[in-house]
mmCIF file of C-alpha atoms in Angstrom:
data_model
loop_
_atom_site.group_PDB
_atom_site.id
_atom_site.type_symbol
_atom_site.label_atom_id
_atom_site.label_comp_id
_atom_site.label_asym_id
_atom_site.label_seq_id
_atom_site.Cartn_x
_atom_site.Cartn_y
_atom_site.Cartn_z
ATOM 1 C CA UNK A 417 19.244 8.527 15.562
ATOM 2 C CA UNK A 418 18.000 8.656 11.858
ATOM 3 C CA UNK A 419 20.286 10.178 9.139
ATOM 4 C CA UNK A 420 20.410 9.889 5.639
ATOM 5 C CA UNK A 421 22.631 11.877 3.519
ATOM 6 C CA UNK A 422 22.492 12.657 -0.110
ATOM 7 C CA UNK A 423 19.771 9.632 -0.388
ATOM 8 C CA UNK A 424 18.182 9.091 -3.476
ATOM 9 C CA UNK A 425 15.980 5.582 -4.656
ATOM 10 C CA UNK A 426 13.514 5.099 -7.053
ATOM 11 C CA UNK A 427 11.164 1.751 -7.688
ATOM 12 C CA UNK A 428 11.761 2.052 -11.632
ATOM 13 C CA UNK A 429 15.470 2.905 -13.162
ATOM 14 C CA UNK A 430 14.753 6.646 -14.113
ATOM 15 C CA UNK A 431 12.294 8.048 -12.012
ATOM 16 C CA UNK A 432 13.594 9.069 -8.368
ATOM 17 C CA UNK A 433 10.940 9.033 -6.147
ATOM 18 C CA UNK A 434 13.515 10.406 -3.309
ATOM 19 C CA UNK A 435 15.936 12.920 -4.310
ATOM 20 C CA UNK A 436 19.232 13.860 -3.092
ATOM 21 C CA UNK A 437 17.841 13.460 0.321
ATOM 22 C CA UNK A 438 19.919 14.615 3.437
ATOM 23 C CA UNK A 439 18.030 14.453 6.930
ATOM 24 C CA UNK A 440 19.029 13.994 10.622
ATOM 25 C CA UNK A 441 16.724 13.018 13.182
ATOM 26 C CA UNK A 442 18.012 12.926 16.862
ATOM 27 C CA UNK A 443 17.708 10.648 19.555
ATOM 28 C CA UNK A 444 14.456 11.789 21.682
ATOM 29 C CA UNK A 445 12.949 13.909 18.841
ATOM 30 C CA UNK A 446 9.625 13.923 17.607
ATOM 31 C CA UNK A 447 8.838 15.151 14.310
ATOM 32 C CA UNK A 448 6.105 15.154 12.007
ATOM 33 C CA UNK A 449 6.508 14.113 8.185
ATOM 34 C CA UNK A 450 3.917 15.633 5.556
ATOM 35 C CA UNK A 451 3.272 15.653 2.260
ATOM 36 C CA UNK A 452 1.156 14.956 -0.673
ATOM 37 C CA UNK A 453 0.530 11.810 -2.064
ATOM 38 C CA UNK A 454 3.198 10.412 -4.301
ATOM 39 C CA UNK A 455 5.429 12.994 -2.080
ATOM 40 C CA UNK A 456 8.063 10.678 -1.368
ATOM 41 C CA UNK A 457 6.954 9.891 2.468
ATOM 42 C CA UNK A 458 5.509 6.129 2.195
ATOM 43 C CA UNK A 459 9.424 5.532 0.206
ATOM 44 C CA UNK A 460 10.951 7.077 3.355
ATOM 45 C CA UNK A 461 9.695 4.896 5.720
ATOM 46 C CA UNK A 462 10.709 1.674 3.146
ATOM 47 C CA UNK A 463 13.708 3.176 3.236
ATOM 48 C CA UNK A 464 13.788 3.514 7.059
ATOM 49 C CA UNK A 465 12.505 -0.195 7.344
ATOM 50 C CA UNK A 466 15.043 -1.512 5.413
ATOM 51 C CA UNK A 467 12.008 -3.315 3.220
ATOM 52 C CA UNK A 468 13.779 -0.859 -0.027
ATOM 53 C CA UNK A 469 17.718 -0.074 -0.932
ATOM 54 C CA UNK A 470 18.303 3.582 -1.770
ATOM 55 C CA UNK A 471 20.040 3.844 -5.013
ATOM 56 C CA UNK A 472 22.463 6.040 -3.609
ATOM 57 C CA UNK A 473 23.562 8.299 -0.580
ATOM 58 C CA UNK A 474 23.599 6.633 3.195
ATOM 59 C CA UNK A 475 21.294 5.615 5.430
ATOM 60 C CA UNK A 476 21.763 5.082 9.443
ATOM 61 C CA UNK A 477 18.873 3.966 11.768
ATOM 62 C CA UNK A 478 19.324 3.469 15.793
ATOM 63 C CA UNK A 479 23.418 3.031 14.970
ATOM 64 C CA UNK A 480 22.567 0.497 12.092
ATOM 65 C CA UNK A 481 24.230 1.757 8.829
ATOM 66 C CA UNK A 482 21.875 0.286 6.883
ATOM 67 C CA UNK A 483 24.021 0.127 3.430
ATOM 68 C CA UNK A 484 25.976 -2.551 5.245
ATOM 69 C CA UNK A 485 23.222 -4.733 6.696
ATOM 70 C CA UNK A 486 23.037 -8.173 5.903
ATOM 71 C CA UNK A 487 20.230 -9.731 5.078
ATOM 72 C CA UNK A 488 20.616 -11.954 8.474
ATOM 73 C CA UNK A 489 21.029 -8.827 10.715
ATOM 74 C CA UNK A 490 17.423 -7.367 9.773
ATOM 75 C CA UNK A 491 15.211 -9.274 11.552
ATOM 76 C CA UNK A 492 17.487 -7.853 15.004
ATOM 77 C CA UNK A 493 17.772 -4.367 13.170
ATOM 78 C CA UNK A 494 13.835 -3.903 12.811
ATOM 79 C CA UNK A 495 13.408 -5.168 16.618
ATOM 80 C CA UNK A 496 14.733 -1.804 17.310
ATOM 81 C CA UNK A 497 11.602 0.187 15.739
ATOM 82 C CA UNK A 498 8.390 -0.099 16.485
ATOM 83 C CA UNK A 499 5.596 0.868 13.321
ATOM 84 C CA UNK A 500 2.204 1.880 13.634
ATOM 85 C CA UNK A 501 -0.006 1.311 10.493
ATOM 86 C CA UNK A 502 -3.323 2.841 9.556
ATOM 87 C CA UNK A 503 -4.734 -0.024 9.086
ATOM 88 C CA UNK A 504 -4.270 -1.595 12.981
ATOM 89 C CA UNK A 505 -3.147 -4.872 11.095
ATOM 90 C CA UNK A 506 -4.311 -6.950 14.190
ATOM 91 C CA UNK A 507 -4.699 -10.511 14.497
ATOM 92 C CA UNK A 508 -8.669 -10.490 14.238
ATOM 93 C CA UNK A 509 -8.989 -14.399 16.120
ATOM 94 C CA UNK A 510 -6.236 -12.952 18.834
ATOM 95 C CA UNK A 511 -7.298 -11.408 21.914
ATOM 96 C CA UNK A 512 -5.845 -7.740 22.648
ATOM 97 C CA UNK A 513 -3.456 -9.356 25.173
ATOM 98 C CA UNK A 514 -2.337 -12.018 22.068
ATOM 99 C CA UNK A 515 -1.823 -9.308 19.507
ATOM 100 C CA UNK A 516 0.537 -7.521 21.807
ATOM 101 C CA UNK A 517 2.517 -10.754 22.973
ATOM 102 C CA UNK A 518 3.051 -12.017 19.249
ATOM 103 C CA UNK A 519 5.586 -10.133 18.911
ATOM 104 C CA UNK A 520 7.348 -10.695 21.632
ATOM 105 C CA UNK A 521 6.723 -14.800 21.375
ATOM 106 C CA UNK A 522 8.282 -14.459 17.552
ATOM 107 C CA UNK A 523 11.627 -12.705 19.005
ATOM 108 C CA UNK A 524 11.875 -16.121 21.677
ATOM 109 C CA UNK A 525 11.311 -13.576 24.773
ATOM 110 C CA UNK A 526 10.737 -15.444 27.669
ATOM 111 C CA UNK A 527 6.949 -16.047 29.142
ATOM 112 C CA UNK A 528 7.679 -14.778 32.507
ATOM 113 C CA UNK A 529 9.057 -11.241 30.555
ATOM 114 C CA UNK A 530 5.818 -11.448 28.133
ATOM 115 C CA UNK A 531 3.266 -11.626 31.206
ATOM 116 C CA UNK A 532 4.974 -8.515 32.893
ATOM 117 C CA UNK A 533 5.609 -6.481 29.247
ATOM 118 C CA UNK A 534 2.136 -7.071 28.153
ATOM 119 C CA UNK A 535 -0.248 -5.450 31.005
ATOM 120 C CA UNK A 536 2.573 -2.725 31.648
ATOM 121 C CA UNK A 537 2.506 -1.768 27.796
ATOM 122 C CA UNK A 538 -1.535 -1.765 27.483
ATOM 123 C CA UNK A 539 -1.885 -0.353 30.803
ATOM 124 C CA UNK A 540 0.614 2.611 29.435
ATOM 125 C CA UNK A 541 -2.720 3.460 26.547
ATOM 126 C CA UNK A 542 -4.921 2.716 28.836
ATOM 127 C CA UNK A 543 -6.507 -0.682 27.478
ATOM 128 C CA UNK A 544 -6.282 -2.637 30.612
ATOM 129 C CA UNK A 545 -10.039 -3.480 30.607
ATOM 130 C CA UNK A 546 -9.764 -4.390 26.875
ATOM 131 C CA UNK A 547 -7.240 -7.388 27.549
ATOM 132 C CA UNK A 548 -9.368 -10.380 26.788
ATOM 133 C CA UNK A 549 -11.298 -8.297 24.215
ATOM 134 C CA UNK A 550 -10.733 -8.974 20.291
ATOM 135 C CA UNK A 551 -10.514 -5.917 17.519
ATOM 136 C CA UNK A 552 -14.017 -6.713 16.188
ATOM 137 C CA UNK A 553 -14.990 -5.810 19.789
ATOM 138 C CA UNK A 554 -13.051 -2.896 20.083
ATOM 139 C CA UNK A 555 -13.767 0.939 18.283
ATOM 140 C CA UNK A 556 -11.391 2.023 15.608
ATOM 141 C CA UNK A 557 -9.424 4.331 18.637
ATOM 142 C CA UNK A 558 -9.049 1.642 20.598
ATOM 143 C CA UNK A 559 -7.477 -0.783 18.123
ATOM 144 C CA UNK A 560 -5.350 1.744 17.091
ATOM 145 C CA UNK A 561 -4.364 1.907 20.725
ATOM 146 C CA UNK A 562 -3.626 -1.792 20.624
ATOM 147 C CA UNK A 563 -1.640 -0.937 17.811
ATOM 148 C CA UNK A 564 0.920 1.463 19.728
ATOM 149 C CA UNK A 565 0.911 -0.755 22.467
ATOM 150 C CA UNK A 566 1.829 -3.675 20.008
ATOM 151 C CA UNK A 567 4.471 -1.029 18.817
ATOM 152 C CA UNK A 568 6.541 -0.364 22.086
ATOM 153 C CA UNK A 569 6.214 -3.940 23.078
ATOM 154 C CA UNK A 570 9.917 -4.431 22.014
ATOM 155 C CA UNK A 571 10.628 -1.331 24.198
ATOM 156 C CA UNK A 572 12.287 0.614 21.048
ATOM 157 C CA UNK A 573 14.244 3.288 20.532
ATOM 158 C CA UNK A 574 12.414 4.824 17.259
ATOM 159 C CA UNK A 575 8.728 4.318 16.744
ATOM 160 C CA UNK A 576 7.243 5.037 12.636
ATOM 161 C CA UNK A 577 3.604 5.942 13.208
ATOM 162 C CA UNK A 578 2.369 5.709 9.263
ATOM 163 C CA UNK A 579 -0.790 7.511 8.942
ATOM 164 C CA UNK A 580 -1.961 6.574 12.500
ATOM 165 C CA UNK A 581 -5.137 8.411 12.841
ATOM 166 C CA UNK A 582 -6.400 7.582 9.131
ATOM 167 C CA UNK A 583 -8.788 5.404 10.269
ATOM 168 C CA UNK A 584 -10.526 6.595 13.217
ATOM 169 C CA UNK A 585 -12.729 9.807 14.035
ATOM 170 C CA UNK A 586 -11.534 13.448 13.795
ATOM 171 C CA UNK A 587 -11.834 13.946 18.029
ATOM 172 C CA UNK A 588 -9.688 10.579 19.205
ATOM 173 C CA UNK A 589 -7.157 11.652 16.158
ATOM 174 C CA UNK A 590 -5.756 14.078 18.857
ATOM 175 C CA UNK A 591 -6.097 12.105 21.302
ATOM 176 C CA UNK A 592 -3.910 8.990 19.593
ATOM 177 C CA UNK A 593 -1.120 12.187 18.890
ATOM 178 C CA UNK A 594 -1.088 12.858 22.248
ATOM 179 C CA UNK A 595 -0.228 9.057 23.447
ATOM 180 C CA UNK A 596 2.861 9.715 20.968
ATOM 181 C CA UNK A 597 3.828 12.893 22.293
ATOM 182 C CA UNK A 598 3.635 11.366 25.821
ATOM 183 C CA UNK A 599 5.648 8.203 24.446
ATOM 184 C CA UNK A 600 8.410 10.769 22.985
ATOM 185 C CA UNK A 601 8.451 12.292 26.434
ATOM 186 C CA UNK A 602 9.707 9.137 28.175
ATOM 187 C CA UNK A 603 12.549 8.898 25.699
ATOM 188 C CA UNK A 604 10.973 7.140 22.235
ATOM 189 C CA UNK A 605 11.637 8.966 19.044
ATOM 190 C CA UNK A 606 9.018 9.235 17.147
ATOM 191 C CA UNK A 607 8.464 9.647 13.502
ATOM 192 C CA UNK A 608 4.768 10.304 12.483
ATOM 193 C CA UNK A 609 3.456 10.610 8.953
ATOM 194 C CA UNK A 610 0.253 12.122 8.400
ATOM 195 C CA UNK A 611 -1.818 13.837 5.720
ATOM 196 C CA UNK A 612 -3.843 15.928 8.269
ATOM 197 C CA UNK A 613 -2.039 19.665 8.787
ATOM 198 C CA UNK A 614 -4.546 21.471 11.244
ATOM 199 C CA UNK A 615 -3.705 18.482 13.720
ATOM 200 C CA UNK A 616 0.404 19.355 13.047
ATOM 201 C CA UNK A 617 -0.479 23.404 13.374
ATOM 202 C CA UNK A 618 -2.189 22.561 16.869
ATOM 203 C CA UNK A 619 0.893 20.516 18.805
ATOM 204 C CA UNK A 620 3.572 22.087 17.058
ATOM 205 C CA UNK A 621 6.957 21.300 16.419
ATOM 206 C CA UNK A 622 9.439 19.422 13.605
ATOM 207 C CA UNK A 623 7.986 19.240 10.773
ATOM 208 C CA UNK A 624 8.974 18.112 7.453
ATOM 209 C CA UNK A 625 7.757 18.485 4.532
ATOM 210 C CA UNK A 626 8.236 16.455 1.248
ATOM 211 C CA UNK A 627 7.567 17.407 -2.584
ATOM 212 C CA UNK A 628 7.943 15.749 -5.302
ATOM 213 C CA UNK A 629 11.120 13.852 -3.259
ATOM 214 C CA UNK A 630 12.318 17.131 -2.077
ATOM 215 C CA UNK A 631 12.347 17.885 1.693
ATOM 216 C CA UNK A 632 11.369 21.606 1.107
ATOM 217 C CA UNK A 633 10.682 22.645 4.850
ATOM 218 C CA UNK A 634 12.287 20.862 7.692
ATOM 219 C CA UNK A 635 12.105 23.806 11.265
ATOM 220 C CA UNK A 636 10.008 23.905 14.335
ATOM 221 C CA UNK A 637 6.359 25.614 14.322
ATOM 222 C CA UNK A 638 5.193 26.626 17.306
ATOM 223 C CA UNK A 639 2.186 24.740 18.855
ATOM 224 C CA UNK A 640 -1.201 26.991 17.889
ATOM 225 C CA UNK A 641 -3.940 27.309 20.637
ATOM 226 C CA UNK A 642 -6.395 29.129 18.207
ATOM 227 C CA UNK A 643 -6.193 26.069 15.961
ATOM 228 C CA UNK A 644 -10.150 24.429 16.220
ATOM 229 C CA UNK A 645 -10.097 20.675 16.672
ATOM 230 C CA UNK A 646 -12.616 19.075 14.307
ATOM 231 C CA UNK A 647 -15.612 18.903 15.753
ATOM 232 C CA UNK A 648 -18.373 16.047 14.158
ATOM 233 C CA UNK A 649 -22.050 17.592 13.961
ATOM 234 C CA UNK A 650 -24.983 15.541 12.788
ATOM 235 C CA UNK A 651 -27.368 16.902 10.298
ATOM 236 C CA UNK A 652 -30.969 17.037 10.150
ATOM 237 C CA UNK A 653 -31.062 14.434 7.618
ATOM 238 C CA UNK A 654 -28.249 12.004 9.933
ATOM 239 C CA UNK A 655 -25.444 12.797 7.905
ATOM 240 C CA UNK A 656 -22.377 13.407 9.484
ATOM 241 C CA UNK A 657 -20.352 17.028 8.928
ATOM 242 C CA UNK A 658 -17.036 17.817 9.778
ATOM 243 C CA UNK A 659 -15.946 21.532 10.530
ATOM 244 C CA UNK A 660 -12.720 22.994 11.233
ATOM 245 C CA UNK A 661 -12.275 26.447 11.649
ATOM 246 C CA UNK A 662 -8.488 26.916 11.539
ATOM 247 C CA UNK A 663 -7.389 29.097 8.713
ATOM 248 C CA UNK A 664 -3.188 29.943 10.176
ATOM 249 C CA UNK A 665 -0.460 28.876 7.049
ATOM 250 C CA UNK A 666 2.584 27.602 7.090
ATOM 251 C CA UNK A 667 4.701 27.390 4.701
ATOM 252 C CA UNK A 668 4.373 23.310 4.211
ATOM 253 C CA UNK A 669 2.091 21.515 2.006
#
């Protein structure tokens, strides 16, 4: 479970960058976070992480209150999340296998437990015949499948996907949403961030929407079958063009 209530923090005394916050995310749910940039959503997850203090208000993650934490409890605390960065942030002179098992090596898990975690958890996004590969081998989809895998490693209860299709190509976007939504099935919460709103219309459900440090939309849309996927044509002259053809509003920014 996530829950803040009345949270507000700021970088510089004086200007709030969240305000007044209050938010509940249950166990099992999966919601999308939007927003513009400078919205509020990139303090939210420092929040979340524990890597800022809110000035104010409380904060509980996964039964952590997290305006109690000491500073040695942390490191055990953030084993219980999993993040997924646009950026990959892989190990580029580890193998796919080695990315995934660093993180399990650093938390002292035992070898016999890494050998079995490791295939199951790359096997789970399909990667299997990627496992001696390295990410200068591998397409921007398929390190960002490395990535999740990397994430669940741990096995944990709440996984913060930042931005997670930024960096690869408009069709494997939904493709990288639907590994998360089949994740969430199994149990994971999930908490996705992402700038790109046709993708949100088209699966549907929680969203919330931050302005100006304001959640001002938090309900359920319904998933929206008319919504056209981006679609990448190539130009006479080999430049690339995106299209999207979904024009449906809500009332999120």
């Amino acid at each position: 479970m996530v829950e803040l209530f009345n949270v507000t923090a700021s970088y510089q005394k004086g200007t709030d960058i969240l305000k007044d916050v209050t938010l509940r995310i249950d166990d099992g749910e999966f919601a999308f976070v939007v927003g513009s940039s400078g919205a509020g959503k990139s303090t939210l997850i420092k929040l979340l992480l524990k890597e800022i203090d809110a000035d104010s208000g409380s904060i509980i993650v996964n039964e952590y209150n997290l305006n109690r934490l000491r500073p040695k409890k942390v490191p055990q605390f953030r084993r219980t999340i999993g993040v997924v960065f646009q950026d990959f942030r892989l190990i580029p002179n580890m193998t796919v296998y080695d990315n995934v098992a660093f993180v399990l090596r650093v938390t002292n898990r035992p070898n016999k437990y890494i050998k079995q975690r490791v295939p199951y958890v790359l096997d789970l996004v399909g990667l299997m015949d990627k496992i001696k590969s390295y990410p200068n081998e591998l397409s921007g989809g398929e390190q960002q499948r490395v990535a999740i895998a990397r994430a669940l490693a741990n096995d944990p209860k709440l996984i913060i996907a930042d931005e997670p299709t930024g960096n690869v190509d408009p069709n494997m976007s939904y493709e990288i949403v639907e590994m998360l939504k089949n994740i969430n099935r199994c149990g994971t919460t999930i908490l996705m961030v992402t700038h790109e709103h046709d993708m949100v219309r088209y699966f549907g459900g929680r969203v919330i929407n931050i302005d100006d440090g304001i959640i001002v939309f938090d309900d359920y849309v319904e998933a929206n079958s008319d919504v056209q996927k981006s679609k990448i044509s190539i130009n006479n002259d080999n430049s690339i063009e995106f299209t999207n053809a979904f024009e449906v509003q809500y009332d999120f920014k």
